[in-house]
Short mmCIF file of C-alpha atoms in Angstrom, two decimals:
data_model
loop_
_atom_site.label_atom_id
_atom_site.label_comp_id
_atom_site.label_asym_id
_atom_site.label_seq_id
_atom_site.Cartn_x
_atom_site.Cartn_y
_atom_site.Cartn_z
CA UNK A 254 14.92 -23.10 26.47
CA UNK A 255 18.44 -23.93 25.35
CA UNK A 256 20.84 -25.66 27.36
CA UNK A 257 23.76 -27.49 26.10
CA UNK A 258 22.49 -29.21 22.69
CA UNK A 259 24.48 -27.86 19.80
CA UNK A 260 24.19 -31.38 18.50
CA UNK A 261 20.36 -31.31 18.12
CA UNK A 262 19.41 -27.21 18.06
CA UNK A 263 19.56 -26.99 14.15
CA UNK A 264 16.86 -29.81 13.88
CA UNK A 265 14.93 -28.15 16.42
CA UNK A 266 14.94 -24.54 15.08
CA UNK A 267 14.74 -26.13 11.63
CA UNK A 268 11.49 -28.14 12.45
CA UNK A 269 10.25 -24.83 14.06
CA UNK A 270 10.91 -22.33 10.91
CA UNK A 271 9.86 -24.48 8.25
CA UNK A 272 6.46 -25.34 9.83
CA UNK A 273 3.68 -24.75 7.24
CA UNK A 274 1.96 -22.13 9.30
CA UNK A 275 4.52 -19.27 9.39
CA UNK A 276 2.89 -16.54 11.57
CA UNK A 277 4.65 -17.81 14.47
CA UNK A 278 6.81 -15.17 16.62
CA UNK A 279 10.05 -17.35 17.52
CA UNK A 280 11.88 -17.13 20.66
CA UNK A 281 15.41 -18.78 21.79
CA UNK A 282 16.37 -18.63 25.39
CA UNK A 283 20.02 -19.52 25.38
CA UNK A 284 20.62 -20.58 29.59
CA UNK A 285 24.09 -19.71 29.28
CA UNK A 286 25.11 -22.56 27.58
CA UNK A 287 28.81 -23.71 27.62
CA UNK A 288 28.84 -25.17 23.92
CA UNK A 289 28.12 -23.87 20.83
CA UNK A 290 24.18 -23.55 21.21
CA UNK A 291 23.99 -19.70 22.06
CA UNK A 292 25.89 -18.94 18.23
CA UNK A 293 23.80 -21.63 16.44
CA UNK A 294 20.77 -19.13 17.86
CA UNK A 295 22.13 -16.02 16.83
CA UNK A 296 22.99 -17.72 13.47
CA UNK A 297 19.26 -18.50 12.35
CA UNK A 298 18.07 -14.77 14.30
CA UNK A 299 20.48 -13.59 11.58
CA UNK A 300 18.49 -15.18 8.69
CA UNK A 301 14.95 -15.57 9.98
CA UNK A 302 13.29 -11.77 11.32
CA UNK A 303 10.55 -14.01 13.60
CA UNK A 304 13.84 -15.13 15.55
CA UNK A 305 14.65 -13.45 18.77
CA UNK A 306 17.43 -14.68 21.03
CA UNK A 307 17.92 -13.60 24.54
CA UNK A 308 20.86 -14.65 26.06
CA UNK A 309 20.71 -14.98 30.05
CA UNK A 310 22.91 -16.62 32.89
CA UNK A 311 21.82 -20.27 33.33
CA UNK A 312 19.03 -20.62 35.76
CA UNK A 313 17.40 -23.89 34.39
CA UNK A 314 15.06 -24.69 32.11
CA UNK A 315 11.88 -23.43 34.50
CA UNK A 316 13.58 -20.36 34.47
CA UNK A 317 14.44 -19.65 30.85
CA UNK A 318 10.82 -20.64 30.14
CA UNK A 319 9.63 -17.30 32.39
CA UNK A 320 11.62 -15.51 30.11
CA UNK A 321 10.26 -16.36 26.66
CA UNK A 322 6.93 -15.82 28.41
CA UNK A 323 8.10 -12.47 29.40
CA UNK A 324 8.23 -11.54 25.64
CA UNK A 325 5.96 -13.85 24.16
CA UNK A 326 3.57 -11.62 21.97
CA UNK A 327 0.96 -14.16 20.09
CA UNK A 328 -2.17 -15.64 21.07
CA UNK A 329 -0.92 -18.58 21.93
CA UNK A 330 2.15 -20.10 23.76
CA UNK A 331 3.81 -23.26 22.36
CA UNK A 332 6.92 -24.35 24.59
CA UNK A 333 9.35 -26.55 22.65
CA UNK A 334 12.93 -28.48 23.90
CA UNK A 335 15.73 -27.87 21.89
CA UNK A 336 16.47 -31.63 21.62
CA UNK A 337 13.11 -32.82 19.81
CA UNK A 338 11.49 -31.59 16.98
CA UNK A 339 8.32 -30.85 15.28
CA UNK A 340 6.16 -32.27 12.35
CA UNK A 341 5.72 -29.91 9.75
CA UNK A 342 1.92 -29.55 9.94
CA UNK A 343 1.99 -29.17 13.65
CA UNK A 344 1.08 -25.86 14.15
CA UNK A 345 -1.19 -25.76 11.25
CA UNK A 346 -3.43 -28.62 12.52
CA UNK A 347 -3.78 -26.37 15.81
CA UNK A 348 -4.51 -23.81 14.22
CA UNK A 349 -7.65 -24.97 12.49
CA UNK A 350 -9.17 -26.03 15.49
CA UNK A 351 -8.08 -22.94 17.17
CA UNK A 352 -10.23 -21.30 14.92
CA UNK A 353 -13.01 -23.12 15.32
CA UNK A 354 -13.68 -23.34 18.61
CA UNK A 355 -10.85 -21.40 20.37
CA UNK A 356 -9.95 -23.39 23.21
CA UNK A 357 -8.09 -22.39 26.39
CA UNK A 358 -5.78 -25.41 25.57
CA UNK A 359 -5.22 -28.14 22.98
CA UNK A 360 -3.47 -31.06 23.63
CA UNK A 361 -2.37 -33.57 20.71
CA UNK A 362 -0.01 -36.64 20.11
CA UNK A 363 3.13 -37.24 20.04
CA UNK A 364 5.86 -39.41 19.28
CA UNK A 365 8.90 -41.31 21.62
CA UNK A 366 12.40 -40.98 19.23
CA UNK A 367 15.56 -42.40 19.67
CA UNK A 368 18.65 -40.48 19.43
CA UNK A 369 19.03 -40.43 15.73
CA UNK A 370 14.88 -39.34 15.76
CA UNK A 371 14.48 -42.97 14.07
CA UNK A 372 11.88 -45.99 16.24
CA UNK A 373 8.99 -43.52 16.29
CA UNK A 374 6.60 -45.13 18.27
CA UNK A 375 3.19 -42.72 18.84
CA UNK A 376 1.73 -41.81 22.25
CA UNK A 377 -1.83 -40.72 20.79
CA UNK A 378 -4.83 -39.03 23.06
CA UNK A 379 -8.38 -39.72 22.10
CA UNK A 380 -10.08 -36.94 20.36
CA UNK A 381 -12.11 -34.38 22.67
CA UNK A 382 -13.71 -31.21 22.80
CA UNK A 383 -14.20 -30.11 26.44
CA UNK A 384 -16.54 -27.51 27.37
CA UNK A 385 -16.85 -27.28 30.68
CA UNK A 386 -13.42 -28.47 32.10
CA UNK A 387 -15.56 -28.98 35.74
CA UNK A 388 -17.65 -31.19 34.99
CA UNK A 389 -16.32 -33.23 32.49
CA UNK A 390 -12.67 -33.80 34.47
CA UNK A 391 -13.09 -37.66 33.76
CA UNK A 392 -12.63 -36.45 29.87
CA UNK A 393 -9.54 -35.26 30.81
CA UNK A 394 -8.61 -38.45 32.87
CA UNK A 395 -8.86 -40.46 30.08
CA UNK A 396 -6.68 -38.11 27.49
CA UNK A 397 -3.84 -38.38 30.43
CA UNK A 398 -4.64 -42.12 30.75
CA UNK A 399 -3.34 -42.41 27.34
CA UNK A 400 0.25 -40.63 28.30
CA UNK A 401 -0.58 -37.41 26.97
CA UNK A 402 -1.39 -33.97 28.50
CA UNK A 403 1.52 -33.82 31.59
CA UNK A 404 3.96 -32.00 29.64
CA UNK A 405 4.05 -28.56 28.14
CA UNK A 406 5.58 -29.57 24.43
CA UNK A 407 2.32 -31.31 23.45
CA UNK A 408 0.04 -28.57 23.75
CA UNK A 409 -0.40 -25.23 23.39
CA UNK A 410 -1.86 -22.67 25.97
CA UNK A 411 -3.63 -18.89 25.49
CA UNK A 412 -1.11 -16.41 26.45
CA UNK A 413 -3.83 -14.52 28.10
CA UNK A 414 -4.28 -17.64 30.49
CA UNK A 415 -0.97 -17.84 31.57
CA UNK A 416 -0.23 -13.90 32.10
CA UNK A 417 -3.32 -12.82 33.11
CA UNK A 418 -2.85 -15.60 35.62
CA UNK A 419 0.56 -14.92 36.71
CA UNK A 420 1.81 -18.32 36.19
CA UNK A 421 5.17 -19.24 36.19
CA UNK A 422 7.73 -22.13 36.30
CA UNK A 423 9.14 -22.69 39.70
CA UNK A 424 12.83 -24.14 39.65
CA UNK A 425 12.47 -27.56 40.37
CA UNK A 426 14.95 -29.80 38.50
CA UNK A 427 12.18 -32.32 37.58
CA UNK A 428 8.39 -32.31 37.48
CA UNK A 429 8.83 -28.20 36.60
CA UNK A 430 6.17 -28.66 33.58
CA UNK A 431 4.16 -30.35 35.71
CA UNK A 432 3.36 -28.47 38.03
CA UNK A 433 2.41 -25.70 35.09
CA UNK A 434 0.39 -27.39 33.70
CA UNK A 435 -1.54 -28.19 36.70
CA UNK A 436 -1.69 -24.56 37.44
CA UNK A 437 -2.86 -23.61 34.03
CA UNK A 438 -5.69 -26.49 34.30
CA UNK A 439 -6.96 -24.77 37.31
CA UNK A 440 -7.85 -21.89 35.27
CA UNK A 441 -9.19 -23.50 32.24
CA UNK A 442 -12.63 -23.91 30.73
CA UNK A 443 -12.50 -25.38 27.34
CA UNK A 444 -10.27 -27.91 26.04
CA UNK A 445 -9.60 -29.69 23.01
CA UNK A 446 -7.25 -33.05 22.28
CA UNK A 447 -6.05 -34.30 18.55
CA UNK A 448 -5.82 -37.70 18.25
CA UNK A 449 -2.81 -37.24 16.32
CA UNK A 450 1.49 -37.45 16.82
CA UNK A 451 2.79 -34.01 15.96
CA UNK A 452 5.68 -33.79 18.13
CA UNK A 453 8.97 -35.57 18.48
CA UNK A 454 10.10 -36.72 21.76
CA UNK A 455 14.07 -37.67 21.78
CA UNK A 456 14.49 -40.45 24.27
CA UNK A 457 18.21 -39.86 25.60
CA UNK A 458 19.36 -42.54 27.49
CA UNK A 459 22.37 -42.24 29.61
CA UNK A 460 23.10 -38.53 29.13
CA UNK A 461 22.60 -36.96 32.35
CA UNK A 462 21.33 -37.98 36.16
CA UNK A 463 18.27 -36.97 36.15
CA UNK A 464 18.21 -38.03 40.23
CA UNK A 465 18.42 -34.92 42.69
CA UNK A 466 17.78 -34.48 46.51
CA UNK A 467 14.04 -33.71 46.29
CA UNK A 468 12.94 -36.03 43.18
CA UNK A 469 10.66 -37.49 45.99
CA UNK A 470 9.49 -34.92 47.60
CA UNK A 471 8.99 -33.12 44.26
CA UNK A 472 6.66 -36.20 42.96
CA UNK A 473 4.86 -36.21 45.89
CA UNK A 474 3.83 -32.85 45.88
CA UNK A 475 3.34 -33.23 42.21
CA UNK A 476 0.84 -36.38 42.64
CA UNK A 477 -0.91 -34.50 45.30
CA UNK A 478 -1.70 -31.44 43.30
CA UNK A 479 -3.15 -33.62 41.10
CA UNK A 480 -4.94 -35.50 43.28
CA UNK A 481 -7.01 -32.54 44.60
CA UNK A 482 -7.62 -31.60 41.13
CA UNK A 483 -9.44 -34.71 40.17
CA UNK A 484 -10.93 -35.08 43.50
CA UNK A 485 -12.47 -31.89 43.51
CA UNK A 486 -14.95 -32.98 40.84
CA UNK A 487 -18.56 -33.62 42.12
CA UNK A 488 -17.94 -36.81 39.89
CA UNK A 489 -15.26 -38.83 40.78
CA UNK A 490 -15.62 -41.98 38.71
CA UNK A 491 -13.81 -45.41 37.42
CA UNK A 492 -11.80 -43.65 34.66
CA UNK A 493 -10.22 -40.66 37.21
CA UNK A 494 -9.09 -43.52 39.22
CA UNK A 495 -7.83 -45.39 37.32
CA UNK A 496 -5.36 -42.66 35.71
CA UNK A 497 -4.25 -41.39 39.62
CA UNK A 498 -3.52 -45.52 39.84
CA UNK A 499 -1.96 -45.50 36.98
CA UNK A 500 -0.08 -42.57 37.52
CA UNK A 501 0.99 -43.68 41.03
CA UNK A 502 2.37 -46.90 39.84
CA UNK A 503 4.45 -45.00 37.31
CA UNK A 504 6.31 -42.70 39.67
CA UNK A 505 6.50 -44.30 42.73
CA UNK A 506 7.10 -47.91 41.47
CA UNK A 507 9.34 -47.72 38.25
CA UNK A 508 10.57 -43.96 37.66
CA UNK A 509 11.63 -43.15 41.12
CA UNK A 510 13.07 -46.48 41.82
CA UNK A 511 14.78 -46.74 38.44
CA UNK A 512 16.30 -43.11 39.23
CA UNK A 513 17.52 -43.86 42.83
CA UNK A 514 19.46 -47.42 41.78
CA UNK A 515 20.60 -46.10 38.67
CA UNK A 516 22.22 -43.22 41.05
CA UNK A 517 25.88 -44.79 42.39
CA UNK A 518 27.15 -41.90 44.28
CA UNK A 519 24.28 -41.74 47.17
CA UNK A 520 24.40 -42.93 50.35
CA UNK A 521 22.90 -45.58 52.38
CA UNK A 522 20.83 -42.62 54.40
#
């Protein structure tokens, strides 16, 4: 999905067509972006054949992501953000264990970037190989524990999961991935984690609000979705609550706080 990031898209795209595994179908959703983004797409479509652009009214990012799904065509769907950027090997690595054990989902490592993509410091899950997603949910617990696993840019998903599934992005403005991802877990069997930093994550500090009218009620519904996924194990032990804990402290206590006094233009009510 590309929204308004001319000055980080050729990184991106860059970091996407140079990756050492090149059977990769390519797709840029410009969101009707007011800057120079939607050109720098059809630019690279222009010189790489695995590009396609489609160029749509702006609808947010949840949005633009049903639309590369709409014409995604490979085994596998990898969703990337126009303002980070990938190591070289990433899809490579996946690939080799897709080949091997061909999981529903793999989830690796990544790592938090400043601006200039310089202060790399690695969030890193610990290796697993899930069978039976069911009964072994406290696996899972502990790859999340590590910060891993919530969004969609550090894994990558079977195509037939999501479409024969009918999942979609709704249009929240935060927690939109989230909620996917949940979705998709619901309907997963076999999962593997790398215990390694592929991806890079651009912090941007300051850029936009990310505050909006339902940021609470989005998080809520969010935690609770979660909540029942964990708790529907027959095994609910130590390590599943301590990520829900862990979890709950982290957007309740600091991000949702943070986001409402960093917000000047609400009121009191």
């Amino acid at each position: 999905p590309v929204y308004n990031v001319e000055q980080y898209l050729p990184q991106c795209i860059e970091s996407i067509i140079n990756q050492t595994y090149q059977n990769l179908q390519i797709i840029l959703v410009d969101d009707g972006s007011p800057d120079n983004s939607g050109r720098i797409c059809d630019e690279y479509a222009e010189k790489d054949l695995r590009i396609k652009v489609i160029h749509k009214e702006n609808g947010g990012v949840g949005s633009a992501r049903n639309e590369g799904i709409n014409y995604a065509l490979g085994e596998y769907i990898y969703f990337v953000d126009a303002d980070d950027y990938l190591e070289s090997e990433l899809i490579d690595i996946c690939m080799n264990t897709i080949i091997k054990q061909y999981p529903d989902m793999l989830i690796f490592g990544f790592n938090k970037v400043d601006k200039n993509g310089l202060n790399k410091k690695p969030v890193i899950p610990p290796a697993y190989s899930i069978n039976d997603l069911s009964t072994e949910k406290d696996a899972l617990a502990d790859i999340f524990c590590s910060g891993t696993g919530l969004a969609v840019w550090d894994k990558l998903i079977k195509t037939k999961l999501i479409k024969d599934n009918n999942i979609l992005f709704d249009n929240k403005k935060r927690g939109e991935d989230f909620t996917f991802v949940v979705e998709c877990l619901h309907h997963t069997n076999n999962l593997v984690s790398i215990s390694k930093a592929m991806y890079n994550y651009r912090i941007l500090i300051g850029i936009s609000n990310k505050y909006d009218l339902y940021l609470i009620e989005n998080h809520l519904e969010n935690y609770e979705k979660l909540n029942q996924f964990f708790k529907s194990s027959s095994k609910v032990n130590t390590g599943i609550e301590r990520f829900l804990g862990k979890l709950f402290v982290l957007w309740f206590i600091l991000v949702i706080p943070l986001n409402i006094s960093n917000t000047l233009t609400l009121s009191k009510k």
